[in-house]
PDB file of C-alpha atoms in Angstrom:
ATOM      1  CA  UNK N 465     -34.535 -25.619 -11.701  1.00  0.00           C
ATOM      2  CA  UNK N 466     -31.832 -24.969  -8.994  1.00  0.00           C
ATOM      3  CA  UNK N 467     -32.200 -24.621  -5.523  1.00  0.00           C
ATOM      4  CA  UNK N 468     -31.536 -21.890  -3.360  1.00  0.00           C
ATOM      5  CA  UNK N 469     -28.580 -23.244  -2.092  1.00  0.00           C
ATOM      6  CA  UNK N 470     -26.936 -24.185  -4.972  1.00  0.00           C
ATOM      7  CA  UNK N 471     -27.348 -20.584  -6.521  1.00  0.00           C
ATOM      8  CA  UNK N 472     -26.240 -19.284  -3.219  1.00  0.00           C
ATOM      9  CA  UNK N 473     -23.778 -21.450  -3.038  1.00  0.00           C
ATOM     10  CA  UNK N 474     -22.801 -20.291  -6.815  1.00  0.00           C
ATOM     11  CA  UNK N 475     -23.060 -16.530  -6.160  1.00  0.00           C
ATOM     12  CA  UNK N 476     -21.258 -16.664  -3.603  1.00  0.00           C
ATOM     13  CA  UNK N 477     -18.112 -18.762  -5.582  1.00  0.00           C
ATOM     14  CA  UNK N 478     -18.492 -15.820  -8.190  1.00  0.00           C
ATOM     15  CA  UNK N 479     -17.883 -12.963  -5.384  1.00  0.00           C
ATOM     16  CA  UNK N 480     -15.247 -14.915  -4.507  1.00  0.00           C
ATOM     17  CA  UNK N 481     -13.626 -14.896  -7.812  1.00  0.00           C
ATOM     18  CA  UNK N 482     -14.249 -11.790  -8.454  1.00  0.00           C
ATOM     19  CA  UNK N 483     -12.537  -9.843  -5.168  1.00  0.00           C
ATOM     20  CA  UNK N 484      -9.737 -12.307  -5.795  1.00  0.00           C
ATOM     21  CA  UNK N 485      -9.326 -11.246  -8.886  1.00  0.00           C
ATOM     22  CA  UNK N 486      -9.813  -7.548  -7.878  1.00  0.00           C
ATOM     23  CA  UNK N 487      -7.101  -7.963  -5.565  1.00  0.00           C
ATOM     24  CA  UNK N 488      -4.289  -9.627  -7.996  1.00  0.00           C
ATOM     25  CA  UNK N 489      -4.936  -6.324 -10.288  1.00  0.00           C
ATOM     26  CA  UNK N 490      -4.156  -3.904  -7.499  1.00  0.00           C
ATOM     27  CA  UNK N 491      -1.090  -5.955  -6.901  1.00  0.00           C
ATOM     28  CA  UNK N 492       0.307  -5.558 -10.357  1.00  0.00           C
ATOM     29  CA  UNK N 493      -0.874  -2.449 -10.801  1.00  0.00           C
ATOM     30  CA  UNK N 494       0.923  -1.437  -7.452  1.00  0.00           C
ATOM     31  CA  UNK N 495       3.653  -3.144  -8.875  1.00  0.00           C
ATOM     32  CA  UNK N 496       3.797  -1.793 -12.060  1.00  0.00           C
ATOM     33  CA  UNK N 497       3.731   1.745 -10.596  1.00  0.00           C
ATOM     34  CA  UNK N 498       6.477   1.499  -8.723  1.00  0.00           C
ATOM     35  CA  UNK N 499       8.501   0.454 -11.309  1.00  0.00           C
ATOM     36  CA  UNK N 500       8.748   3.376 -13.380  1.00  0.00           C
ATOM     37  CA  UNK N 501       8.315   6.170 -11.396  1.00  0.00           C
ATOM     38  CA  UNK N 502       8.622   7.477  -7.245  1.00  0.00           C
ATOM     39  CA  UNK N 503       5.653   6.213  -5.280  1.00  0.00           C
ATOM     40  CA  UNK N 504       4.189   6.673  -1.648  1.00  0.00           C
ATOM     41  CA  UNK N 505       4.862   4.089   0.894  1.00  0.00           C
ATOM     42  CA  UNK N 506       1.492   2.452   0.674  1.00  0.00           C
ATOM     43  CA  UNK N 507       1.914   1.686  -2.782  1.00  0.00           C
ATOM     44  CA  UNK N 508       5.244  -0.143  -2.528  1.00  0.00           C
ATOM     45  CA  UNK N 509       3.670  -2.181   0.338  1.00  0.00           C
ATOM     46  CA  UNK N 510       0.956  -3.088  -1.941  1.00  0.00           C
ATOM     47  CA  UNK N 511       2.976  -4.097  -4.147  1.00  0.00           C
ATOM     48  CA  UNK N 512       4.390  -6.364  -2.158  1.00  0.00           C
ATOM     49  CA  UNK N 513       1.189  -8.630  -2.245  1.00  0.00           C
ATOM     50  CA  UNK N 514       0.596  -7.751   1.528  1.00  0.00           C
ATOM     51  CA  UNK N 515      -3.081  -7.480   2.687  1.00  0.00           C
ATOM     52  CA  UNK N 516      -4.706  -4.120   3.984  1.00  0.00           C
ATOM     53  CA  UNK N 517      -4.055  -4.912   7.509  1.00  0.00           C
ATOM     54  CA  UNK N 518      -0.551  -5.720   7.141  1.00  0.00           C
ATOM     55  CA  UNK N 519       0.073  -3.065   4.800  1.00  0.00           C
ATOM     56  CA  UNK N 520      -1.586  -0.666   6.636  1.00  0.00           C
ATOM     57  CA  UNK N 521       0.358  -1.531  10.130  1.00  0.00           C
ATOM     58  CA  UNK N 522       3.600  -1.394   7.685  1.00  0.00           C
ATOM     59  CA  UNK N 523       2.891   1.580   6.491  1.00  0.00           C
ATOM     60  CA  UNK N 524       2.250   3.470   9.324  1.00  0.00           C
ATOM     61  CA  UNK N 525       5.801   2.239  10.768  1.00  0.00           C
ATOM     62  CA  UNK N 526       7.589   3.032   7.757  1.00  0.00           C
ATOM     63  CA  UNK N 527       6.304   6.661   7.612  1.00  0.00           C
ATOM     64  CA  UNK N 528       8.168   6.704  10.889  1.00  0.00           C
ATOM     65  CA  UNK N 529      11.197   5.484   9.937  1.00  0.00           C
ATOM     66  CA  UNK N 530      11.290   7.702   6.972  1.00  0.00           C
ATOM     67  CA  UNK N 531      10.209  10.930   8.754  1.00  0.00           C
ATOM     68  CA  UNK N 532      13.664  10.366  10.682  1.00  0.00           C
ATOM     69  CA  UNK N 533      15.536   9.025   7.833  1.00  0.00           C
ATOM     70  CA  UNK N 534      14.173  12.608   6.435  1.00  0.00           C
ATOM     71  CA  UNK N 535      16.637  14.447   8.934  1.00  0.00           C
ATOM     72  CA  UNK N 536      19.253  12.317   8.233  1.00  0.00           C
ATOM     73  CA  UNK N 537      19.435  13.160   4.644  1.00  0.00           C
ATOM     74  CA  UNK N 538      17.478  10.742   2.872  1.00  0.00           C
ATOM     75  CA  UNK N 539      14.568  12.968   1.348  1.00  0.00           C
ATOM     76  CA  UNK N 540      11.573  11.589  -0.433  1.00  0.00           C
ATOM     77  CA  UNK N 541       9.969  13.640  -3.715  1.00  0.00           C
ATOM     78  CA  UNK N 542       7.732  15.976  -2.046  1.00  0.00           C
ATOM     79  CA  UNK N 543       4.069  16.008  -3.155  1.00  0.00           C
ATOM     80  CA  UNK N 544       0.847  18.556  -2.551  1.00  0.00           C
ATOM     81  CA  UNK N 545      -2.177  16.262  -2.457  1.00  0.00           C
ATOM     82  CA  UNK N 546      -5.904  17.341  -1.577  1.00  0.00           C
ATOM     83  CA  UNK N 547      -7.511  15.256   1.157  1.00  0.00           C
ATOM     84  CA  UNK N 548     -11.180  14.851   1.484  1.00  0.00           C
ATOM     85  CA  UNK N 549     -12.102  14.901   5.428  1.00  0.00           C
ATOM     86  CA  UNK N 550     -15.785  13.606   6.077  1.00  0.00           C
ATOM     87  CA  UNK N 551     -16.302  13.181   2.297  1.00  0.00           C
ATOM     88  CA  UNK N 552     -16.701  17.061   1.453  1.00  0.00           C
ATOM     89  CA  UNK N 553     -13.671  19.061   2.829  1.00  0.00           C
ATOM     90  CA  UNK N 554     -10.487  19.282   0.656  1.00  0.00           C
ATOM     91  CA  UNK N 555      -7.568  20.246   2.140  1.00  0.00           C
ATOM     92  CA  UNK N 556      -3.884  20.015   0.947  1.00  0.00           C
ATOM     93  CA  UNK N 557      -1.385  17.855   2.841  1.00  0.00           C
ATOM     94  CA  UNK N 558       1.936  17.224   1.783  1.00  0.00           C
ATOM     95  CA  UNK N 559       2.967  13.676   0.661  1.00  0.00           C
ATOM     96  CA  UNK N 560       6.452  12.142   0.395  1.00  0.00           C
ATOM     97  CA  UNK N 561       6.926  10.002  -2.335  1.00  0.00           C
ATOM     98  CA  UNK N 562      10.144   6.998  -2.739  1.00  0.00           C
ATOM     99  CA  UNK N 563      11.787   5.433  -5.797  1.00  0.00           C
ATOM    100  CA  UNK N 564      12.566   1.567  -4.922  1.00  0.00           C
ATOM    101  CA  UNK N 565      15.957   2.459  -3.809  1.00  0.00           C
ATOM    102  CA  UNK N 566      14.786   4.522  -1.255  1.00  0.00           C
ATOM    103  CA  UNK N 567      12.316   2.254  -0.127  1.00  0.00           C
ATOM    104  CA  UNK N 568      14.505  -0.535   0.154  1.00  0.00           C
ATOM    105  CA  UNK N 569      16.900   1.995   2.512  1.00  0.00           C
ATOM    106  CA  UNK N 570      13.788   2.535   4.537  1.00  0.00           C
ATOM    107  CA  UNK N 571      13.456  -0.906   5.111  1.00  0.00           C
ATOM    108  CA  UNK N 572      16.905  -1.554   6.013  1.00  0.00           C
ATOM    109  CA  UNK N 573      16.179   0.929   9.166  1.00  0.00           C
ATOM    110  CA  UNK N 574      12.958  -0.577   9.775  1.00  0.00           C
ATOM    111  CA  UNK N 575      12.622  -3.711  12.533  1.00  0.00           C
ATOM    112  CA  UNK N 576       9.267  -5.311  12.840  1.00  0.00           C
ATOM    113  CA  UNK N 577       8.313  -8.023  15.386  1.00  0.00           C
ATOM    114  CA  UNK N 578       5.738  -9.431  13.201  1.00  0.00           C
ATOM    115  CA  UNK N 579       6.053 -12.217  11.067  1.00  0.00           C
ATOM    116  CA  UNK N 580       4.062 -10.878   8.333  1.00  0.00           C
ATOM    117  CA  UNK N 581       5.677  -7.692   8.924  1.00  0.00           C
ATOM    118  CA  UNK N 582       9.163  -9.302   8.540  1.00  0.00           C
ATOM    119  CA  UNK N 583       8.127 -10.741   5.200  1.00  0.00           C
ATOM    120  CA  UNK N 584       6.804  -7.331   3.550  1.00  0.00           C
ATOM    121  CA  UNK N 585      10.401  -5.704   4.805  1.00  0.00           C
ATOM    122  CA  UNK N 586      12.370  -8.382   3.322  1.00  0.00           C
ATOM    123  CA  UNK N 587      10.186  -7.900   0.051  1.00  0.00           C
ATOM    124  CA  UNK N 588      10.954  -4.383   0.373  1.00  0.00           C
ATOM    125  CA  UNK N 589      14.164  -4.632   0.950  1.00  0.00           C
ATOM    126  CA  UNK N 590      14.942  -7.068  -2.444  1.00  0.00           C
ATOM    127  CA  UNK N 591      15.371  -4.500  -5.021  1.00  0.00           C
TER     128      UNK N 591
END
């Protein structure tokens, strides 16, 4: 029979597996997405291969940069989406979603201090 720490130590190998693994399929799913068809920022980040701290810090600066890239002609596919708030309200919000191209312009505007910042814009950026 096996110790404890052996199946510990084997559990937790498995968990680690298996949120790997988790976490290549959102990446080529991401990935796949934005392939075909106009996305919102997140997901191109994601696709990138960036983790949820990065992406979320890119993100946020991106929807920045777009909102005044917006004004200056360069207009995402506008989206209605409903937004849960505290887990039971739904409310609609409207969501701007970017084919690669546009993405990649985005980018281009966008200058990040951050080294892992600076690698998700130049994967951005290489259409």
């Amino acid at each position: 029979m096996a110790s404890v720490a052996a199946r510990r130590a084997l559990r937790d190998r498995v968990r680690a597996h298996r949120a790997a693994s988790a976490a290549r399929r959102e990446v080529a799913r991401a990935a796949r997405r934005v392939r075909h068809t106009a996305r919102s920022l997140t997901t191109h980040v994601i696709a990138t291969g960036a983790d949820r701290a990065t992406a979320k810090g890119v993100v946020k600066a991106l929807q920045g940069v777009a909102k005044t890239a917006r004004t200056n002609g360069l207009k995402g596919k506008r989206a209605r989406i409903r937004r849960t708030a505290q887990g039971f309200k739904r409310h609609a919000v409207t969501a701007y979603r970017y084919t690669r191209a546009q993405v990649s312009q985005i980018a281009a505007q966008y200058k990040p201090r951050k080294a892992e910042y600076k690698a998700v814009r130049a994967a951005l950026i290489a259409v």
